[in-house]
Amino acid sequence: MPAIKIKTAEEIALMRASCRLAALTLKMIEPHVQPGVTTQQLNDLCHEFLIDNNARPSPLNYRGFPKSICTSVNQQVCHGIPGPRTLRAGDIVNIDVTAHLNGFHGDTNKTFHVGPPSPKAERLVQIAKKCLDVGIQAVRPKGFFGDIGATIQAMATHHNCSVVREYCGHGIGREFHEEPAVLHYGVAGTGAELKPGMIFTIEPMINLGKADIRVLPDKWTVVTRDHSLSAQFEHTILVTPTGFEVLTDLDGEYGT
C-alpha cells in the first residue's frame, strides 16, 4: 500500500485555503436550499462561486462525473448527480463540495433540510452529525484509524442506525483521493497510526434502515436498498501534534 503522505507546513497552509473555500461554498448555498429549487440550480450556483474564487470544482469530469457537486436526496446515499429534480418540502439533501485551489483539494459536505423536517428525518440528520463529531474527536497522534471507525459505528448502532461500508473517507491533498481509506466502522487500536501532518476526510453515511445499498443505472447515484433515508456529514481533518484541526470548520465548532 502506498505510504500515507505527511504534509509540510507550506502544504498545510494551502490546504487550509482550499478547505476554507469548500466550506464557504456550503455556507453560500444553504439559503438556496428551498422547496422548488432544482439540484441543477444548486450545482450551477456552487460552480460559479468556485470559479469566481479562482478555483475549480474537483468532481467535474472526475472519473467521468458530469457535474460540479454531488446532490443526494432522501434515500440517495452519495454521488447523486444534479439535474432537473425539484426539491420538495420535507426532503433532505446532502450537498458535497470539493474545491481545487492552488493545486490542493478541500472536501466537505452537509445534509440540509428542505423546509420543515419530518421527525424521522430530523432524528437521522442529528445522528449522522453526531457520528461525524465522535469520529473527529477520536483523532489524535499515536491513535489509530480504527479508533475513528469503531467510534462512529458505536454511535450509529446506539441509535439503531446503520453505517454504509462500501464508501469511506480518504486522504486528500494534491490528489482528490489519496491514501488511506478511512473506514467508518472497525476495531479500535487497529489500522495505520495517526501522525501529525496527515490530512484526510471523515464522512460517514448513516442509514435509518439497513446498511445495504445499490448503484442506479447512471453508474454514480448510490441508494439504500430498503428505500430508507440516508444522511451524511463530512469534514477534512489535519492531525496536529496535540490532536486535530478541522480544516473545513468555519465557525470554530471544534475549537479550531
Coordinates of C-alpha atoms in Angstrom, one line a residue:
M1 CA 0.0 0.0 0.0
P2 CA 1.4 3.5 -0.8
A3 CA 2.6 5.5 2.2
I4 CA 0.2 8.0 3.8
K5 CA 1.6 11.4 2.9
I6 CA 2.7 13.8 5.7
K7 CA 2.0 17.4 4.6
T8 CA 4.6 20.1 5.0
A9 CA 3.8 23.4 6.7
E10 CA 3.5 25.0 3.3
E11 CA 1.2 22.3 2.0
I12 CA -1.0 22.6 5.2
A13 CA -1.3 26.4 4.6
L14 CA -2.5 25.7 1.1
M15 CA -4.9 23.0 2.3
R16 CA -6.4 25.5 4.8
A17 CA -7.2 27.8 1.9
S18 CA -8.8 25.1 -0.3
C19 CA -10.8 23.7 2.7
R20 CA -12.0 27.2 3.7
L21 CA -13.3 27.8 0.2
A22 CA -15.1 24.5 0.1
A23 CA -16.7 25.4 3.5
L24 CA -17.6 28.9 2.3
T25 CA -19.3 27.3 -0.8
L26 CA -21.5 25.2 1.5
K27 CA -22.4 28.3 3.6
M28 CA -23.2 30.2 0.4
I29 CA -25.6 27.6 -0.9
E30 CA -27.5 27.0 2.3
P31 CA -30.1 29.7 1.9
H32 CA -30.8 28.5 -1.7
V33 CA -31.8 25.0 -0.4
Q34 CA -35.6 25.6 -0.6
P35 CA -38.7 23.8 -2.0
G36 CA -39.0 24.4 -5.7
V37 CA -35.2 24.7 -6.4
T38 CA -33.7 22.1 -8.7
T39 CA -30.5 20.3 -7.9
Q40 CA -29.1 21.6 -11.1
Q41 CA -29.6 25.2 -9.9
L42 CA -27.7 24.3 -6.7
N43 CA -24.9 22.9 -8.9
D44 CA -24.7 26.0 -11.0
L45 CA -24.5 28.3 -8.1
C46 CA -21.7 26.3 -6.5
H47 CA -19.9 26.1 -9.8
E48 CA -20.0 29.8 -10.3
F49 CA -18.9 30.5 -6.7
L50 CA -15.9 28.3 -7.0
I51 CA -14.9 29.8 -10.4
D52 CA -15.3 33.3 -9.1
N53 CA -12.9 32.4 -6.3
N54 CA -10.2 31.3 -8.7
A55 CA -10.8 27.6 -8.0
R56 CA -12.4 24.7 -9.8
P57 CA -14.9 22.0 -8.7
S58 CA -12.9 18.8 -8.1
P59 CA -15.8 16.5 -9.0
L60 CA -16.4 17.9 -12.5
N61 CA -15.2 15.2 -15.0
Y62 CA -13.5 13.3 -12.2
R63 CA -13.6 9.7 -13.5
G64 CA -16.4 10.9 -15.8
F65 CA -18.6 12.5 -13.1
P66 CA -20.7 15.1 -15.1
K67 CA -21.4 17.8 -12.6
S68 CA -19.6 20.1 -10.1
I69 CA -21.1 18.9 -6.9
C70 CA -23.0 15.9 -5.6
T71 CA -26.6 16.3 -4.5
S72 CA -28.0 13.2 -2.8
V73 CA -31.7 13.4 -1.9
N74 CA -33.6 11.3 0.7
Q75 CA -32.8 7.6 0.1
Q76 CA -29.8 8.6 -2.0
V77 CA -26.6 7.8 -0.1
C78 CA -24.0 9.6 -2.1
H79 CA -22.8 10.7 -5.6
G80 CA -26.2 12.0 -6.6
I81 CA -26.0 13.8 -10.0
P82 CA -27.5 17.3 -10.1
G83 CA -30.3 17.7 -12.7
P84 CA -33.9 18.7 -13.1
R85 CA -35.1 17.2 -9.9
T86 CA -37.1 19.7 -7.8
L87 CA -36.6 19.7 -4.1
R88 CA -39.8 19.4 -2.1
A89 CA -40.7 20.4 1.5
G90 CA -39.7 17.6 3.8
D91 CA -36.8 16.4 1.7
I92 CA -33.3 16.1 3.0
V93 CA -30.4 16.7 0.6
N94 CA -26.7 16.2 1.0
I95 CA -24.5 18.7 -0.8
D96 CA -20.9 17.5 -1.3
V97 CA -18.4 20.2 -2.3
T98 CA -14.7 19.8 -3.2
A99 CA -12.7 22.8 -4.2
H100 CA -9.4 22.6 -6.1
L101 CA -7.4 25.8 -5.3
N102 CA -3.7 26.4 -5.9
G103 CA -3.1 22.7 -6.5
F104 CA -4.8 21.3 -3.5
H105 CA -8.3 19.9 -2.8
G106 CA -10.6 20.7 0.1
D107 CA -13.6 18.5 0.7
T108 CA -16.8 18.9 2.8
N109 CA -20.4 18.0 2.8
K110 CA -23.6 18.6 4.8
T111 CA -27.1 17.3 4.8
F112 CA -29.8 20.0 4.7
H113 CA -33.4 20.0 5.5
V114 CA -35.7 21.4 2.7
G115 CA -38.4 23.2 4.7
P116 CA -39.6 21.8 8.0
P117 CA -38.3 18.3 8.6
S118 CA -40.3 15.2 9.4
P119 CA -39.4 13.7 12.9
K120 CA -37.6 10.8 11.4
A121 CA -35.6 12.9 9.0
E122 CA -34.7 15.3 11.8
R123 CA -33.6 12.4 14.0
L124 CA -31.5 10.8 11.3
V125 CA -29.7 14.1 10.4
Q126 CA -28.9 14.7 14.1
I127 CA -27.5 11.1 14.4
A128 CA -25.4 11.5 11.2
K129 CA -23.8 14.7 12.6
K130 CA -23.1 13.0 15.9
C131 CA -21.4 10.2 14.1
L132 CA -19.1 12.7 12.3
D133 CA -18.4 14.5 15.5
V134 CA -17.4 11.5 17.6
G135 CA -15.2 10.3 14.7
I136 CA -13.4 13.6 14.7
Q137 CA -12.9 13.5 18.4
A138 CA -11.2 10.2 18.1
V139 CA -8.3 11.8 16.0
R140 CA -5.1 12.1 18.0
P141 CA -1.4 11.4 17.4
K142 CA -0.4 7.8 18.2
G143 CA -4.1 6.8 17.9
F144 CA -5.2 4.6 15.0
F145 CA -7.5 4.9 12.1
G146 CA -9.5 2.0 13.6
D147 CA -10.4 4.2 16.5
I148 CA -12.3 6.5 14.2
G149 CA -14.4 3.8 12.6
A150 CA -15.1 2.0 15.9
T151 CA -16.3 5.2 17.5
I152 CA -18.6 6.0 14.6
Q153 CA -20.0 2.5 14.4
A154 CA -20.8 2.5 18.1
M155 CA -22.7 5.8 17.9
A156 CA -24.8 4.6 14.9
T157 CA -25.5 1.3 16.5
H158 CA -26.5 3.0 19.7
H159 CA -29.2 4.9 17.8
N160 CA -30.4 1.9 15.8
C161 CA -29.0 3.2 12.6
S162 CA -26.5 1.6 10.2
V163 CA -23.2 2.6 8.6
V164 CA -22.6 2.2 4.9
R165 CA -19.5 0.1 4.4
E166 CA -18.8 0.4 0.7
Y167 CA -17.7 4.0 0.8
C168 CA -15.3 5.7 3.2
G169 CA -13.2 8.8 3.9
H170 CA -9.9 9.3 2.3
G171 CA -6.6 11.0 2.3
I172 CA -6.6 14.3 0.4
G173 CA -4.1 16.9 -0.8
R174 CA -2.6 17.4 -4.2
E175 CA -4.8 14.4 -5.2
F176 CA -8.6 14.3 -4.7
H177 CA -8.3 10.8 -3.2
E178 CA -5.1 9.7 -1.5
E179 CA -4.2 7.0 1.0
P180 CA -5.5 6.0 3.4
A181 CA -9.1 4.7 3.1
V182 CA -10.8 6.0 6.3
L183 CA -13.4 3.4 7.3
H184 CA -16.4 4.4 9.3
Y185 CA -16.6 1.0 11.1
G186 CA -13.9 -1.2 12.6
V187 CA -12.0 -2.1 15.7
A188 CA -10.2 0.4 18.0
G189 CA -6.4 0.1 18.0
T190 CA -6.2 -1.3 14.5
G191 CA -5.1 0.2 11.2
A192 CA -2.4 2.7 10.5
E193 CA -1.1 5.0 13.2
L194 CA -2.3 8.6 13.2
K195 CA 0.6 11.0 12.8
P196 CA 0.9 14.8 12.8
G197 CA 0.7 16.2 9.2
M198 CA -1.8 13.6 7.9
I199 CA -4.8 15.1 6.3
F200 CA -7.9 13.1 5.4
T201 CA -11.7 13.2 5.3
I202 CA -14.2 11.7 7.7
E203 CA -17.6 11.3 6.0
P204 CA -19.9 8.6 7.5
M205 CA -23.0 7.7 5.6
I206 CA -25.7 6.8 8.0
N207 CA -28.9 5.0 7.1
L208 CA -32.1 5.0 9.1
G209 CA -32.7 1.4 7.9
K210 CA -30.3 -1.3 6.8
A211 CA -26.8 -0.7 5.5
D212 CA -27.4 -2.4 2.2
I213 CA -27.1 -0.2 -0.9
R214 CA -27.2 -0.4 -4.7
V215 CA -26.0 1.8 -7.5
L216 CA -28.5 3.2 -10.0
P217 CA -28.2 2.7 -13.8
D218 CA -26.4 6.1 -14.1
K219 CA -23.5 4.3 -12.5
W220 CA -23.0 7.0 -9.9
T221 CA -26.0 7.5 -7.7
V222 CA -26.0 5.2 -4.6
V223 CA -29.3 4.5 -2.9
T224 CA -30.4 2.4 0.1
R225 CA -31.8 -1.0 -0.9
D226 CA -34.7 -0.7 1.6
H227 CA -35.6 2.9 0.5
S228 CA -34.8 4.2 4.0
L229 CA -33.4 7.7 4.4
S230 CA -29.7 8.3 4.4
A231 CA -27.7 11.3 5.7
Q232 CA -24.1 12.3 5.7
F233 CA -21.7 15.0 7.0
E234 CA -18.0 15.4 6.1
H235 CA -15.0 17.4 7.2
T236 CA -11.4 17.5 6.2
I237 CA -9.1 16.8 9.2
L238 CA -5.5 17.6 10.0
V239 CA -3.7 15.6 12.6
T240 CA -1.8 18.1 14.8
P241 CA 0.9 17.4 17.4
T242 CA -1.7 17.7 20.1
G243 CA -4.9 16.5 18.5
F244 CA -6.7 17.6 15.4
E245 CA -7.7 20.7 13.3
V246 CA -10.9 20.6 11.3
L247 CA -9.8 22.5 8.2
T248 CA -13.4 22.8 6.8
D249 CA -14.8 24.2 10.1
L250 CA -15.6 27.9 9.5
D251 CA -17.4 28.6 12.8
G252 CA -14.9 27.2 15.4
E253 CA -17.3 24.4 16.3
Y254 CA -14.4 22.1 17.0
G255 CA -12.3 24.6 18.8
T256 CA -10.1 25.3 15.9

